[in-house]
Structures are given as structure tokens and as C-alpha cells.
XYZ file of N, CA and C in Angstrom:
672
model
N 94.188 140.169 47.427
C 93.474 139.923 49.259
C 93.497 138.156 48.866
N 93.159 137.862 48.004
C 93.257 136.455 48.110
C 94.629 135.688 49.021
N 95.220 136.588 48.684
C 96.891 135.910 49.495
C 97.010 135.886 50.828
N 95.797 136.589 51.367
C 95.913 136.863 52.828
C 94.608 135.853 53.604
N 94.015 134.988 52.521
C 92.835 134.186 52.911
C 93.896 132.934 53.763
N 95.095 132.425 53.709
C 95.718 131.456 54.001
C 95.915 131.736 55.184
N 96.999 132.417 55.376
C 97.494 132.955 56.729
C 96.449 133.386 58.004
N 94.908 134.198 57.254
C 93.972 134.525 58.219
C 93.402 133.167 58.424
N 93.159 132.131 57.620
C 92.613 130.559 58.284
C 93.448 130.121 59.022
N 94.467 130.333 58.763
C 95.693 129.810 59.794
C 95.503 129.953 61.259
N 95.404 131.483 60.979
C 95.328 131.868 62.627
C 94.153 131.782 63.347
N 92.957 131.916 62.682
C 91.649 131.804 63.516
C 91.613 130.169 63.708
N 92.297 129.360 62.711
C 92.375 127.817 63.011
C 92.889 127.393 64.485
N 94.024 127.914 64.153
C 95.384 127.858 65.450
C 94.658 128.322 66.916
N 93.654 129.322 66.916
C 93.750 130.379 67.822
C 92.296 129.817 68.289
N 91.286 128.960 67.184
C 90.032 128.579 67.830
C 90.793 127.292 68.515
N 91.811 126.420 68.077
C 92.018 125.143 68.763
C 92.680 125.346 70.331
N 93.424 126.721 70.347
C 93.769 126.873 71.605
C 92.935 127.384 72.647
N 91.645 127.979 72.046
C 90.463 128.384 73.068
C 89.928 127.135 73.673
N 89.705 126.157 72.486
C 89.043 124.557 72.694
C 89.935 124.164 73.768
N 91.141 124.351 73.647
C 91.776 124.133 74.845
C 91.517 124.179 76.132
N 91.503 125.375 76.367
C 91.675 126.528 77.329
C 90.210 125.910 77.872
N 88.794 125.940 77.034
C 87.554 125.546 77.403
C 87.759 124.396 78.679
N 88.310 123.533 77.613
C 88.418 121.886 78.215
C 89.083 122.346 79.728
N 90.093 122.837 79.499
C 90.608 123.017 81.293
C 89.799 123.714 81.932
N 88.768 124.061 81.666
C 87.704 125.090 82.712
C 86.965 124.048 82.906
N 86.341 123.084 82.093
C 85.571 121.606 82.342
C 86.335 120.819 83.350
N 87.293 120.778 83.256
C 88.355 119.956 84.060
C 88.162 120.893 85.736
N 88.236 122.091 85.669
C 88.588 122.582 86.523
C 87.243 122.587 87.199
N 85.991 122.515 86.756
C 85.192 122.492 87.410
C 84.875 121.137 88.310
N 85.065 119.974 87.374
C 84.676 118.712 87.734
C 86.202 118.688 89.456
N 87.561 118.934 89.296
C 88.283 118.992 90.236
C 87.440 119.779 91.111
N 86.985 120.476 91.409
C 86.462 121.535 92.232
C 85.056 120.700 93.130
N 84.548 120.248 92.291
C 83.724 118.891 92.677
C 84.023 117.776 93.507
N 85.275 117.550 92.807
C 86.150 116.193 93.692
C 86.226 116.521 95.220
N 87.139 118.102 95.179
C 87.691 118.697 96.217
C 86.548 118.958 97.111
N 85.478 119.063 96.685
C 84.220 119.944 97.360
C 83.959 117.731 98.342
N 83.766 117.238 97.830
C 83.601 115.707 98.165
C 84.553 115.250 99.147
N 85.928 115.556 98.858
C 86.809 115.183 99.938
C 86.770 116.147 101.094
N 86.406 117.595 100.911
C 86.576 117.908 102.239
C 85.080 117.776 102.942
N 84.027 117.391 102.305
C 82.716 116.936 103.154
C 83.276 115.727 104.020
N 83.853 114.573 102.710
C 84.396 113.246 103.514
C 85.224 113.449 104.871
N 86.025 114.422 104.790
C 86.856 114.518 105.797
C 86.362 115.049 107.056
N 85.105 115.908 107.202
C 84.414 116.969 107.848
C 83.467 116.054 108.774
N 82.920 114.898 108.043
C 82.003 114.122 108.205
C 82.075 113.778 109.325
N 80.698 113.166 110.165
C 80.822 112.687 111.589
C 81.502 111.394 111.890
N 82.866 111.369 112.932
C 83.619 110.166 112.805
C 82.745 108.591 113.291
N 83.422 107.707 112.816
C 83.067 106.612 113.102
C 84.085 105.731 113.710
N 83.812 104.196 113.952
C 84.701 103.076 114.844
C 85.852 102.869 113.651
N 86.621 102.466 113.935
C 87.700 101.815 113.302
C 87.141 100.607 112.622
N 87.503 100.774 111.285
C 86.698 99.435 110.020
C 87.485 98.343 110.444
N 86.573 97.102 110.187
C 87.158 95.613 110.553
C 87.728 95.422 109.100
N 86.990 95.664 108.176
C 87.282 95.264 106.796
C 87.942 96.732 105.886
N 89.162 96.707 105.738
C 90.133 98.045 104.963
C 89.890 97.496 103.506
N 89.434 99.063 103.096
C 89.321 99.647 101.739
C 89.914 100.917 101.665
N 91.334 100.648 101.258
C 91.613 102.088 100.773
C 90.723 102.990 100.223
N 90.499 102.583 99.051
C 89.805 103.373 97.969
C 88.542 103.891 98.615
N 87.694 102.997 99.431
C 86.492 103.781 99.579
C 86.575 104.436 101.232
N 87.457 103.776 102.003
C 87.844 104.310 103.325
C 88.797 105.560 103.326
N 89.118 105.812 102.186
C 90.240 106.989 102.404
C 89.652 108.241 102.904
N 90.314 109.285 104.266
C 89.726 110.192 104.283
C 88.723 109.692 105.631
N 88.153 108.615 105.689
C 87.051 108.375 106.857
C 87.216 109.098 107.862
N 86.764 109.729 108.668
C 86.739 110.084 109.972
C 86.635 108.819 110.952
N 87.434 108.915 111.930
C 87.157 107.869 112.986
C 87.404 108.705 114.285
N 86.799 107.982 115.331
C 87.263 108.357 116.854
C 87.330 107.072 117.544
N 88.449 107.062 118.527
C 88.885 106.154 119.514
C 89.693 106.429 120.477
N 89.755 105.567 121.272
C 90.227 105.829 122.649
C 91.314 104.629 122.430
N 92.347 104.625 122.984
C 93.633 103.700 123.320
C 94.813 104.246 123.912
N 95.999 103.705 123.835
C 97.456 103.976 124.474
C 98.046 104.380 123.817
N 99.268 105.242 123.328
C 100.304 105.769 122.908
C 101.276 104.798 123.930
N 101.897 103.986 122.750
C 102.808 103.449 123.357
C 104.463 103.939 123.058
N 105.438 103.715 123.524
C 106.703 104.056 123.529
C 106.989 103.314 121.480
N 108.183 104.425 121.350
C 108.649 104.068 120.024
C 107.828 105.021 119.260
N 108.655 105.470 118.006
C 108.150 106.328 116.902
C 108.814 106.230 115.752
N 108.333 106.727 114.333
C 108.918 106.991 113.669
C 109.084 108.413 113.169
N 109.783 109.149 112.344
C 109.950 110.712 112.419
C 110.367 110.610 110.486
N 109.371 111.270 110.280
C 109.314 111.573 108.675
C 109.687 112.977 108.778
N 110.563 113.080 107.875
C 111.127 114.271 107.643
C 110.365 115.288 106.934
N 109.899 116.566 107.403
C 108.929 117.471 106.353
C 109.635 118.958 106.549
N 108.555 119.662 105.655
C 109.275 121.210 106.072
C 107.736 121.886 106.441
N 107.577 122.972 107.093
C 106.498 123.715 107.189
C 106.658 125.219 106.924
N 105.792 126.021 105.899
C 105.922 127.208 105.808
C 106.176 128.414 107.036
N 106.845 128.924 106.886
C 107.097 130.214 108.054
C 108.008 129.606 109.507
N 107.736 128.157 109.421
C 108.337 127.021 110.550
C 109.698 126.422 109.957
N 109.926 125.978 109.065
C 110.851 125.361 108.743
C 110.680 123.831 108.865
N 112.075 123.080 108.765
C 112.382 121.686 108.880
C 111.834 121.182 109.984
N 111.355 119.974 110.305
C 110.642 119.292 111.205
C 110.469 117.919 111.081
N 109.752 117.319 111.814
C 109.201 115.979 111.818
C 107.905 115.356 112.245
N 107.137 114.912 110.945
C 105.907 114.023 111.307
C 106.071 112.662 112.324
N 105.611 112.792 113.558
C 106.035 111.770 114.424
C 105.191 110.792 114.444
N 104.814 109.814 114.239
C 104.073 108.602 113.977
C 104.526 107.283 114.892
N 103.249 107.098 115.794
C 103.741 106.214 117.165
C 102.456 105.223 117.467
N 103.067 104.038 117.612
C 102.174 102.753 117.741
C 100.721 103.287 118.618
N 99.661 102.958 118.368
C 98.529 103.098 119.416
C 98.008 101.626 119.367
N 97.593 101.732 120.623
C 97.022 100.333 121.134
C 95.679 100.471 121.592
N 94.773 99.845 120.973
C 92.976 100.199 121.255
C 92.683 99.026 121.680
N 91.441 98.797 122.372
C 91.043 97.537 123.178
C 91.322 96.278 122.392
N 91.195 96.559 121.149
C 91.954 95.160 120.350
C 92.217 94.987 119.109
N 92.913 96.585 118.924
C 94.239 96.424 117.510
C 95.616 97.459 118.296
N 96.141 96.950 117.381
C 97.719 97.855 117.220
C 97.831 98.936 115.917
N 97.719 99.943 116.037
C 97.593 100.652 114.346
C 98.836 101.907 114.655
N 98.852 102.559 113.787
C 99.621 103.605 113.328
C 99.120 104.809 113.397
N 99.539 105.933 114.197
C 99.003 107.049 114.975
C 99.774 108.062 114.342
N 99.661 109.112 113.191
C 100.301 110.079 112.883
C 100.001 111.126 113.749
N 100.614 111.633 114.706
C 100.535 112.311 115.689
C 100.571 114.133 115.159
N 101.130 113.974 114.395
C 101.579 116.030 113.935
C 103.361 115.860 114.139
N 103.241 117.386 113.638
C 104.564 118.030 113.631
C 105.406 118.374 114.637
N 106.501 118.131 114.793
C 107.628 118.397 115.897
C 108.569 119.155 115.295
N 109.047 120.257 115.822
C 109.905 120.935 115.199
C 111.400 120.526 115.265
N 112.442 120.944 114.395
C 113.784 119.800 114.406
C 114.662 119.686 115.833
N 114.451 121.071 116.332
C 114.881 121.157 117.886
C 114.292 119.859 118.940
N 113.010 119.701 118.575
C 112.359 118.707 119.298
C 112.569 116.998 118.817
N 113.167 116.836 117.851
C 113.125 115.223 117.488
C 113.527 114.467 118.132
N 114.791 115.194 119.276
C 114.752 113.779 120.327
C 114.203 114.041 121.697
N 113.272 114.617 121.606
C 112.450 114.930 123.049
C 111.793 113.594 123.447
N 111.528 113.361 124.587
C 110.696 112.274 125.241
C 109.401 112.726 125.351
N 108.344 111.886 124.168
C 107.104 111.888 123.903
C 106.252 111.417 125.133
N 105.011 112.276 124.860
C 104.236 111.447 126.296
C 103.762 110.020 125.393
N 103.392 109.000 126.554
C 102.637 108.035 125.654
C 101.262 107.877 126.841
N 100.403 106.947 126.670
C 99.561 106.396 127.522
C 98.337 107.174 126.930
N 97.212 106.844 127.658
C 95.740 106.892 127.635
C 95.785 108.332 126.578
N 94.913 108.026 125.517
C 94.488 109.343 124.446
C 93.325 109.127 124.238
N 92.269 110.131 123.944
C 91.555 110.187 122.676
C 91.738 110.852 121.841
N 91.079 110.128 120.699
C 91.837 110.565 119.142
C 90.615 110.797 118.063
N 90.440 112.066 117.700
C 90.044 112.336 116.492
C 90.630 112.476 115.380
N 90.468 111.477 113.987
C 91.471 111.815 113.229
C 90.605 111.443 111.781
N 91.665 111.039 110.834
C 90.997 110.515 109.693
C 92.172 109.279 108.850
N 91.345 108.291 108.629
C 92.155 106.967 107.952
C 92.745 107.928 106.435
N 94.096 107.322 106.935
C 94.697 107.430 105.183
C 95.557 106.854 104.431
N 95.629 106.828 103.334
C 96.743 105.791 102.809
C 97.478 107.329 101.644
N 98.473 107.597 102.671
C 99.252 108.971 102.055
C 99.838 108.318 100.615
N 100.130 109.049 99.750
C 100.957 109.177 98.398
C 102.084 109.812 98.540
N 103.098 109.699 99.600
C 103.942 110.865 99.616
C 105.506 110.531 98.973
N 105.667 109.408 98.267
C 107.076 109.135 97.455
C 106.996 109.284 96.085
N 107.760 110.522 95.724
C 107.579 110.196 94.293
C 108.950 109.608 93.739
N 109.360 109.767 92.396
C 110.218 109.319 92.094
C 111.537 110.024 92.169
N 111.519 111.211 92.951
C 113.135 111.937 93.261
C 112.968 111.849 95.227
N 111.707 110.941 95.822
C 112.097 110.934 97.183
C 113.223 109.785 97.387
N 114.050 110.513 98.517
C 114.922 109.263 98.650
C 114.728 108.320 99.689
N 115.626 107.160 99.542
C 115.043 106.286 100.519
C 115.187 106.316 102.023
N 114.509 105.741 102.933
C 114.243 105.875 104.079
C 115.651 105.329 105.017
N 115.942 106.421 106.013
C 117.210 105.702 106.635
C 116.587 105.378 107.957
N 115.907 103.922 108.089
C 115.589 103.320 109.385
C 116.410 103.482 110.415
N 117.462 103.027 109.878
C 118.386 103.190 111.515
C 118.533 104.515 111.561
N 118.932 105.509 111.213
C 119.022 106.809 112.044
C 117.606 107.399 111.832
N 116.256 106.653 111.512
C 114.873 106.976 112.096
C 114.709 108.220 111.549
N 115.224 108.581 110.232
C 115.051 109.607 108.834
C 114.047 109.314 108.124
N 113.008 109.428 107.954
C 111.799 108.702 106.940
C 111.492 109.787 105.780
N 111.199 109.807 104.706
C 111.142 110.805 103.511
C 109.882 110.661 103.229
N 108.925 109.461 103.787
C 107.607 108.939 103.090
C 107.070 108.095 103.909
N 105.596 108.562 104.382
C 105.050 107.671 105.165
C 104.729 106.376 104.153
N 105.507 105.354 104.051
C 105.220 103.868 103.391
C 104.667 102.922 104.888
N 103.122 103.039 104.369
C 102.676 102.286 105.772
C 103.118 100.632 106.270
N 103.125 100.241 104.986
C 103.826 99.095 105.067
C 104.865 98.683 106.104
N 105.940 99.527 105.543
C 107.539 99.922 106.079
C 107.346 100.192 107.552
N 106.122 101.282 108.058
C 106.328 101.816 108.969
C 106.143 100.448 109.922
N 104.739 100.065 109.307
C 103.839 99.046 110.381
C 104.684 97.697 110.690
N 105.695 97.686 110.004
C 106.668 96.520 110.168
C 107.757 97.205 111.148
N 108.492 98.263 111.167
C 109.300 98.703 112.210
C 108.302 99.017 113.404
N 107.326 99.207 113.384
C 106.137 99.369 114.998
C 105.881 98.326 115.189
N 105.535 97.365 114.460
C 104.992 96.275 114.887
C 103.462 96.335 114.951
N 103.351 97.147 114.416
C 101.334 96.991 113.912
C 100.827 96.664 112.762
N 99.364 96.526 112.543
C 99.108 96.535 111.688
C 99.319 97.847 110.150
N 99.130 97.481 109.213
C 99.343 98.291 108.310
C 98.118 99.345 108.103
N 97.949 99.961 109.299
C 96.592 101.109 109.083
C 97.051 102.156 109.677
N 96.730 103.413 109.261
C 97.086 104.486 109.441
C 95.894 105.581 109.739
N 96.032 106.088 111.380
C 94.881 107.456 111.525
C 96.033 108.601 111.779
N 95.548 109.403 111.185
C 95.968 110.870 111.077
C 95.493 111.822 111.943
N 95.972 112.161 112.706
C 95.023 112.929 114.415
C 94.889 114.419 113.788
N 93.394 114.667 113.885
C 93.107 116.231 114.074
C 92.842 116.630 115.423
N 92.747 115.748 116.316
C 92.580 116.163 117.839
C 93.258 115.172 118.534
N 93.930 115.206 119.492
C 94.494 114.161 120.470
C 94.494 114.867 121.719
N 93.769 114.066 122.899
C 93.511 114.456 124.433
C 94.031 113.476 125.099
N 95.099 113.556 125.995
C 95.993 115.021 126.155
C 96.616 114.745 125.023
N 96.908 116.272 124.584
C 97.946 116.696 123.450
C 99.305 116.623 123.996
N 100.293 116.169 123.276
C 102.108 116.264 123.888
C 101.867 117.779 123.713
N 102.651 119.013 124.253
C 102.597 120.252 123.425
C 103.506 120.603 122.713
N 104.694 119.275 122.538
C 105.291 119.809 121.273
C 105.198 119.580 119.787
N 104.322 118.565 119.956
C 103.251 117.919 118.925
C 102.091 119.174 118.700
N 102.252 119.139 117.399
C 100.728 120.288 116.997
C 100.532 118.964 115.473
N 99.012 118.730 116.123
C 98.665 118.130 114.684
C 98.566 118.626 113.571
N 98.517 117.551 112.195
C 98.618 117.873 110.577
C 97.828 117.641 110.054
N 96.291 117.590 110.353
C 95.499 116.742 110.002
C 95.453 116.650 108.243
N 94.989 115.586 107.619
C 94.440 115.490 106.365
C 93.382 116.728 105.600
N 93.955 116.990 105.007
C 92.975 117.955 103.862
C 92.963 117.937 102.506
N 92.308 119.173 102.067
C 92.751 118.787 100.480
C 93.569 119.785 99.792
N 94.106 120.607 100.602
C 95.037 121.747 100.200
C 96.037 121.200 99.439
N 96.855 119.825 99.606
C 97.900 119.147 98.972
C 97.794 118.740 97.881
N 96.448 118.630 97.211
C 95.998 117.753 96.246
C 96.071 118.763 95.036
N 96.953 118.536 93.927
C 97.096 119.751 93.094
C 95.862 119.873 91.888
N 95.980 121.019 91.897
C 94.486 121.712 91.049
C 95.037 122.765 90.343
N 95.567 122.623 89.065
C 95.861 123.801 88.265
C 95.372 123.789 86.938
N 94.122 123.212 86.881
C 93.551 123.744 85.655
C 93.400 125.117 85.512
N 92.863 125.840 86.491
C 92.807 127.257 85.886
C 94.039 128.121 85.352
N 95.052 127.668 86.292
C 96.442 128.148 85.131
C 96.716 127.691 84.091
N 96.308 126.716 83.582
C 96.545 125.971 82.390
C 95.484 126.440 81.174
N 94.562 126.941 81.916
C 93.229 127.579 81.093
C 93.921 129.214 80.908
N 94.347 129.615 81.477
C 95.022 131.216 81.288
C 96.068 130.923 80.237
N 96.550 130.200 80.486
C 97.627 129.940 79.658
C 97.480 129.225 78.066
N 96.040 128.586 78.267
C 95.708 128.113 76.541
C 95.294 129.512 75.820
N 94.315 130.382 77.051
C 93.950 131.500 76.353
C 94.984 132.519 76.269
N 96.017 132.541 76.766
C 97.018 133.567 76.380
C 97.517 133.502 75.207
N 98.052 132.129 74.966
C 98.564 131.697 73.877
C 97.467 132.041 72.348
N 96.105 131.804 72.430
C 95.306 132.080 71.538
C 95.350 133.386 71.445
N 95.299 134.738 72.630
C 95.428 136.031 72.316
C 96.622 136.171 71.277
N 97.959 135.658 71.558
C 99.667 135.828 71.255
C 99.190 135.496 69.918
N 98.151 134.232 69.707
C 98.780 134.002 68.044
C 98.018 134.689 67.567
N 96.607 135.051 68.040
C 95.951 136.175 66.605
C 96.637 137.681 66.564
N 97.342 137.810 67.543
C 98.113 139.221 67.497
C 99.144 139.056 66.329
N 99.850 137.846 66.936
C 100.921 137.190 65.579
C 100.386 137.432 63.820
N 98.831 136.908 64.062
C 98.612 136.548 62.755
C 98.532 138.051 62.221
N 97.553 138.824 63.060
C 97.498 140.206 62.360
C 98.688 140.925 61.971
N 99.812 140.757 62.671
C 101.057 141.375 62.533
C 101.815 140.931 61.016
N 101.735 139.514 61.122
C 101.928 139.013 59.659
C 101.165 139.160 58.651
N 99.914 139.489 58.705
C 99.013 139.778 57.630
C 99.816 141.501 57.145
N 99.456 142.193 58.508
C 99.706 143.870 58.027
C 101.454 143.814 57.562
N 102.122 143.244 58.225
C 103.267 143.510 57.286
C 103.638 142.982 56.021
N 102.788 141.850 55.700
C 102.596 141.273 53.972
C 101.847 142.527 53.279
N 100.766 143.047 54.009
C 100.318 144.047 52.825
C 101.177 145.110 52.744
N 101.967 145.535 53.934
C 102.361 146.837 53.415
C 103.991 146.072 52.866
N 104.465 144.830 52.610
C 105.219 144.381 51.782
C 104.806 144.714 50.307
N 103.698 144.194 50.436
C 103.144 144.372 49.047
C 102.709 146.044 48.429
N 102.345 146.562 49.111
C 101.965 148.455 48.729
C 103.386 148.830 48.552
N 104.640 148.382 48.685
C 105.923 148.893 48.430
C 106.182 148.801 47.196
């Protein structure tokens, strides 16, 4: 019987470590859900005027309401939407009473990429955003062909001659019928902690099954 103590301890300790990792991921899940709830509350809060002093960390997702004029010129960011396919985010310069900023107007289908956009006076409800679209695999923007792969605020501001401040529209009045707003939300923020927890718990079960199988097999071998 003593020869089974070592594999039994090995199995129990290993399963305990895996369970602990699963419980840690559940704690991380609770934390992440709280963060996402705060972001959702921030996004849907009452709109404010454009801030004079910018703080990307504190003002990210800040709701804003403003009137201005959409000017000619645009940047097209290549994106894809489920059940729709490829298309472009349209970013245009927006002139308010005293500022010139970037306005993410939303999505237009690929067949509309060369269409004439509406310009002129608009009322905008939206959110300040400093998007993090670029990853190590994101291609370089093709500014000459006006095909961008990330909303690089500094480069977009330089291309359109605006200050580096982006408002992502939730509602534009009047709305260009060929552009559908793509407002900011928390859906794109990764939250894989539940999947990680399930993985660790599943590995703990497999670990215990393999330990039991090993002990049973060793016992049958010893009896023969």
C-alpha cells in the first residue's frame, strides 16, 4: 500500500495546483466584469463638452455632445463586420466653433467607398476614444491609396490637418444614409478568464483520472 502513497500525493498536489489556478481565474473574471461594468457606465453617461485639457487615460470613453461642420476629406480604415463583410470606417474632419477634430462617422460598405459623403452642419453625440487598433501583425497604412488598417490618431490628424482628438459617433444628425455609426462599447475588450478557468478545472479532473488509472493499473500489476 505504501507504494501508492507517492503517486497519490503527486496526483492530489497536482490537481490542487490546477484547481487553485482555476479559482484565481474566477477571481480575475469577477475583477474584469467590474472593469467592463465601469466602462459601460462611462460610455452611457451624460454627455459633456469637449475637454480643453486632454487626458487619454482619464477621458477615454467620455461622452460628448457637440455641433459643428463636417468638412470635405476623409480617411478610410479597412474593417470587417459579421454578416456584412468588408468595408471602411470613415473618419472626417469636424470643425466646431473653435476647434478642428477627427470624427469617426461609422461604417460604410465596400461598394460605397468612393461615394460622395454628406458634409456641412451636424449635431453629434459620441465618445472620446484613443483606440488601440494596431498589433504586431497590422500592416502599415497605405495613405497614398487611402487604405488604413488602424486608427492611428496622430497620423490621421496630420493627414487631415486636425488636432489629435477623435470622437467616435453614436449618433449624427443629419446622418449620411450610406454610413452606419459604430459606437464604442466594451464588446471588443477581451475577457477570456472564464474559458481559462474551465481549462484549469478540466485539467484538474483529467489529472485525477490519470492518477487513479495509474494507481489501479499498478495495483493490478502487483497482484499478477
